[in-house]
Coordinates of C-alpha atoms in Angstrom, one line a residue:
X75 CA 54.7 -11.4 -9.7
X76 CA 51.7 -13.7 -9.7
X77 CA 49.1 -12.9 -7.0
X78 CA 49.2 -15.2 -4.0
X79 CA 46.4 -17.6 -3.6
X80 CA 44.5 -17.0 -0.3
X81 CA 45.2 -19.6 2.4
X82 CA 42.5 -22.1 3.2
X83 CA 41.8 -20.5 6.6
X84 CA 41.3 -17.1 5.0
X85 CA 38.6 -18.5 2.6
X86 CA 36.9 -20.2 5.5
X87 CA 36.9 -17.0 7.5
X88 CA 35.5 -15.0 4.6
X89 CA 32.7 -17.5 4.0
X90 CA 31.8 -17.4 7.7
X91 CA 31.7 -13.6 7.6
X92 CA 29.4 -13.7 4.6
X93 CA 27.2 -16.2 6.2
X94 CA 27.0 -14.1 9.4
X95 CA 26.2 -11.0 7.4
X96 CA 23.5 -12.8 5.5
X97 CA 21.8 -13.7 8.8
X98 CA 21.9 -10.1 10.1
X99 CA 18.6 -8.2 10.3
X100 CA 18.5 -5.2 8.0
X101 CA 16.2 -2.2 8.3
X102 CA 15.3 -0.1 5.3
X103 CA 12.6 2.2 4.0
X104 CA 10.5 -0.1 1.9
X105 CA 9.1 2.6 -0.3
X106 CA 12.4 2.7 -2.1
X107 CA 11.3 -0.6 -3.6
X108 CA 8.2 1.0 -5.1
X109 CA 8.1 2.2 -8.7
X110 CA 8.6 6.0 -8.7
X111 CA 6.0 6.4 -11.4
X112 CA 3.0 4.2 -10.4
X113 CA 4.1 3.7 -6.8
X114 CA 3.4 0.0 -6.9
X115 CA 6.0 -2.4 -5.6
X116 CA 8.8 -3.1 -8.1
X117 CA 8.9 -6.7 -9.4
X118 CA 11.0 -8.2 -12.1
X119 CA 11.6 -7.3 -14.9
X120 CA 12.9 -3.9 -13.6
X121 CA 14.5 -1.3 -15.9
X122 CA 16.9 1.6 -15.4
X123 CA 18.2 4.6 -17.3
X124 CA 21.9 5.2 -17.9
X125 CA 22.1 7.2 -14.6
X126 CA 20.4 4.4 -12.6
X127 CA 16.8 5.7 -12.2
X128 CA 14.6 2.6 -12.1
X129 CA 11.1 2.0 -13.3
X130 CA 8.7 -1.0 -13.4
X131 CA 8.1 -2.9 -16.7
X132 CA 4.6 -1.7 -17.0
X133 CA 5.5 2.0 -16.7
X134 CA 8.6 1.5 -18.9
X135 CA 6.4 0.3 -21.8
X136 CA 4.3 3.5 -21.5
X137 CA 7.1 6.0 -21.1
X138 CA 9.0 7.6 -24.0
X139 CA 12.7 7.0 -24.5
X140 CA 13.5 9.8 -22.1
X141 CA 14.0 8.9 -18.4
X142 CA 11.1 9.9 -16.3
X143 CA 13.5 11.5 -13.8
X144 CA 16.5 13.0 -15.6
X145 CA 15.3 13.1 -19.2
X146 CA 18.3 11.2 -20.6
X147 CA 17.3 9.8 -24.0
X148 CA 19.4 6.6 -23.9
X149 CA 16.4 4.5 -23.1
X150 CA 16.1 1.8 -20.4
X151 CA 18.0 -1.4 -19.7
X152 CA 17.3 -4.3 -17.3
X153 CA 18.5 -3.7 -13.8
X154 CA 19.4 -7.1 -12.5
X155 CA 20.9 -6.0 -9.2
X156 CA 17.6 -4.3 -8.1
X157 CA 15.7 -7.4 -9.3
X158 CA 17.9 -9.5 -6.9
X159 CA 17.3 -7.0 -4.1
X160 CA 13.5 -7.1 -4.5
X161 CA 13.5 -10.9 -4.8
X162 CA 15.4 -11.3 -1.6
X163 CA 13.5 -8.7 0.5
X164 CA 11.1 -10.6 2.8
X165 CA 8.5 -8.9 5.0
X166 CA 6.0 -10.2 7.6
X167 CA 2.4 -10.7 6.5
X168 CA 0.2 -7.8 7.4
X169 CA -1.8 -10.2 9.5
X170 CA 1.1 -11.4 11.6
X171 CA -0.6 -10.0 14.7
X172 CA -3.4 -12.4 14.0
X173 CA -1.2 -15.5 13.8
X174 CA 0.3 -15.6 10.3
X175 CA 4.0 -16.5 10.5
X176 CA 4.9 -16.4 6.8
X177 CA 7.6 -14.1 5.4
X178 CA 6.6 -12.9 1.9
X179 CA 8.5 -11.3 -0.9
X180 CA 7.8 -7.5 -0.6
X181 CA 6.1 -7.2 -4.0
X182 CA 3.9 -10.2 -3.2
X183 CA 2.6 -8.9 0.1
X184 CA -0.7 -7.6 -1.2
X185 CA -1.3 -10.8 -3.2
X186 CA -0.7 -12.9 -0.1
X187 CA -3.0 -10.8 2.0
X188 CA -5.9 -11.5 -0.4
X189 CA -5.7 -15.2 0.3
X190 CA -4.2 -15.3 3.8
X191 CA -6.3 -17.6 6.1
X192 CA -5.4 -15.4 9.1
X193 CA -7.2 -12.3 7.6
X194 CA -9.8 -11.1 10.0
X195 CA -13.6 -11.3 10.2
X196 CA -15.5 -8.6 12.1
X197 CA -18.3 -8.5 14.6
X198 CA -21.4 -7.1 12.9
X199 CA -22.8 -5.3 16.0
X200 CA -22.7 -1.6 15.3
X201 CA -21.3 -0.7 18.7
X202 CA -18.6 -3.4 18.7
X203 CA -15.2 -3.0 17.2
X204 CA -14.0 -6.6 17.7
X205 CA -12.2 -8.5 14.8
X206 CA -10.2 -11.6 14.6
X207 CA -10.0 -15.1 13.1
X208 CA -13.2 -17.2 12.7
X209 CA -12.3 -19.2 15.8
X210 CA -11.8 -16.0 17.9
X211 CA -15.1 -14.6 16.5
X212 CA -17.1 -17.6 17.6
X213 CA -15.7 -17.2 21.2
X214 CA -16.5 -13.5 21.0
X215 CA -20.1 -14.1 19.9
X216 CA -20.6 -16.5 22.7
X217 CA -18.9 -14.6 25.5
X218 CA -19.8 -11.0 24.6
X219 CA -23.1 -11.2 22.8
X220 CA -24.4 -14.5 24.2
X221 CA -25.2 -15.9 20.7
X222 CA -25.9 -19.6 20.7
X223 CA -23.4 -21.7 18.8
X224 CA -23.4 -25.4 17.8
X225 CA -21.4 -27.8 15.7
X226 CA -22.9 -28.9 12.4
X227 CA -22.5 -32.1 10.4
X228 CA -22.8 -31.5 6.6
X229 CA -25.8 -33.1 4.8
X230 CA -27.6 -33.5 8.1
X231 CA -30.4 -31.2 9.3
X232 CA -29.8 -29.0 12.3
X233 CA -33.2 -28.1 13.9
X234 CA -34.0 -25.4 16.4
X235 CA -37.0 -23.4 17.5
X236 CA -37.6 -20.2 15.6
X237 CA -36.4 -17.2 17.6
X238 CA -35.2 -13.7 16.9
X239 CA -31.5 -13.3 16.8
X240 CA -28.4 -15.1 15.6
X241 CA -27.3 -18.7 15.8
X242 CA -23.7 -19.7 14.9
X243 CA -23.1 -23.0 13.2
X244 CA -19.6 -24.5 12.9
X245 CA -19.0 -27.0 10.1
X246 CA -16.9 -30.1 10.7
X247 CA -14.1 -28.6 8.5
X248 CA -14.0 -25.3 10.4
X249 CA -16.3 -23.2 8.2
X250 CA -18.6 -20.9 10.1
X251 CA -22.1 -20.1 9.2
X252 CA -24.6 -17.6 10.7
X253 CA -28.4 -18.1 10.8
X254 CA -30.0 -14.8 11.6
X255 CA -33.6 -13.8 12.0
X256 CA -35.1 -10.3 12.4
X257 CA -38.8 -9.5 12.8
X258 CA -40.2 -7.1 10.2
X259 CA -43.7 -6.2 9.1
X260 CA -44.1 -9.2 6.9
X261 CA -42.9 -11.6 9.6
X262 CA -39.6 -13.2 10.6
X263 CA -36.9 -12.8 7.9
X264 CA -34.3 -15.6 8.1
X265 CA -30.9 -15.4 6.3
X266 CA -28.1 -18.0 6.2
X267 CA -24.6 -17.2 5.1
X268 CA -21.0 -18.2 5.4
X269 CA -18.5 -16.2 7.4
X270 CA -15.0 -16.1 6.0
X271 CA -12.2 -13.5 5.7
X272 CA -12.1 -13.4 1.9
X273 CA -15.5 -12.4 0.3
X274 CA -16.3 -14.7 -2.5
X275 CA -19.2 -16.8 -3.9
X276 CA -19.7 -19.6 -1.4
X277 CA -19.9 -23.1 -2.8
X278 CA -22.2 -24.4 -0.1
X279 CA -25.8 -25.0 -0.8
X280 CA -28.3 -24.5 2.0
X281 CA -31.6 -26.4 2.4
X282 CA -33.9 -24.4 4.7
X283 CA -37.1 -25.8 6.0
X284 CA -39.7 -24.2 8.4
X285 CA -42.5 -26.3 9.9
X286 CA -45.3 -25.9 12.5
X287 CA -47.6 -28.9 13.1
X288 CA -50.1 -26.8 15.1
X289 CA -50.7 -24.6 12.1
X290 CA -50.3 -27.3 9.5
X291 CA -47.5 -25.2 8.0
X292 CA -44.4 -26.6 6.2
X293 CA -42.2 -24.8 3.6
X294 CA -38.8 -25.7 2.2
X295 CA -36.3 -24.0 -0.1
X296 CA -32.8 -24.5 -1.3
X297 CA -30.3 -21.9 -2.3
X298 CA -26.5 -21.1 -2.7
X299 CA -25.1 -19.3 0.3
X300 CA -23.0 -16.2 0.0
X301 CA -20.0 -15.3 2.1
X302 CA -19.1 -12.2 4.1
X303 CA -16.4 -11.1 6.5
X304 CA -19.0 -8.9 8.2
X305 CA -17.0 -5.7 7.8
X306 CA -20.1 -3.8 6.8
X307 CA -22.4 -5.6 9.3
X308 CA -24.8 -8.4 8.3
X309 CA -25.1 -8.7 4.5
X310 CA -28.2 -7.1 3.0
X311 CA -28.1 -8.9 -0.4
X312 CA -28.2 -12.5 0.6
X313 CA -31.2 -14.9 0.1
X314 CA -33.9 -14.5 2.8
X315 CA -36.8 -16.7 3.9
X316 CA -39.9 -15.0 5.4
X317 CA -41.7 -16.8 8.2
X318 CA -45.4 -15.7 8.7
X319 CA -46.0 -13.7 11.9
X320 CA -48.4 -16.3 13.3
X321 CA -45.5 -18.8 13.6
X322 CA -43.4 -16.5 15.8
X323 CA -43.0 -17.0 19.5
X324 CA -45.4 -14.8 21.5
X325 CA -48.2 -14.9 18.9
X326 CA -49.7 -18.1 20.2
X327 CA -49.0 -20.1 23.4
X328 CA -49.2 -23.4 21.5
X329 CA -46.9 -22.6 18.5
X330 CA -43.7 -24.7 18.3
X331 CA -42.4 -23.6 14.9
X332 CA -39.0 -25.1 14.0
X333 CA -36.4 -24.2 11.5
X334 CA -34.2 -26.8 9.9
X335 CA -30.9 -26.0 8.3
X336 CA -29.0 -28.4 6.1
X337 CA -25.6 -27.3 4.6
X338 CA -24.4 -29.2 1.6
X339 CA -20.7 -28.8 0.7
X340 CA -19.4 -28.7 -2.9

């Protein structure tokens, strides 16, 4: 007897059940999706032995014909079902608590974190544990540490009187820069750098000028800024400009030394 075709209502019901099941949240131990040899997340192509023990393609190329787990010598074959599983497993970004709403394929989670715009920057004060987005960091600097902040137009000089401490400059496109001065034996040491979550070579050029009419002093230099997320505090290896001590506030009642910062985008 030929098998009966399912009625139309039965097909519709099965489709609805599959759709409902697909929308159901599933919990699982994600480490089962890691290669048991190198412990990195499995990503296609994935291979398995005859028993079903899986291994990533990189480790498969390095292993002998024997399975790493059961020593069966039949070699490895592609495991398409696990490839489908890892391709369909989505996880939240590790910075979801900082505002990222993306769902990322499990094996791409680390790659996404390296470029996620919601990755944090840190307060460089040694006694402060605050971290957050650049916008949150600006608010923190102003409210907690009373650092002066101002908006900056690119290719236009921003001038202010030389003083010890930090000044936060916000570019018109949301980039944040920090102008910092500390007093050392040689004088005032000024540094300018970009604050962003992912440390890289900044493409911004900075034109830094210091002038003091009372002392007939004027110096100007130009350099490429570096970037930092401030995890280790203020960067120590960025370009610095030394201002002579006689130009610093408190050394003369008539000194009105000014610093001018011009940031030039790529």
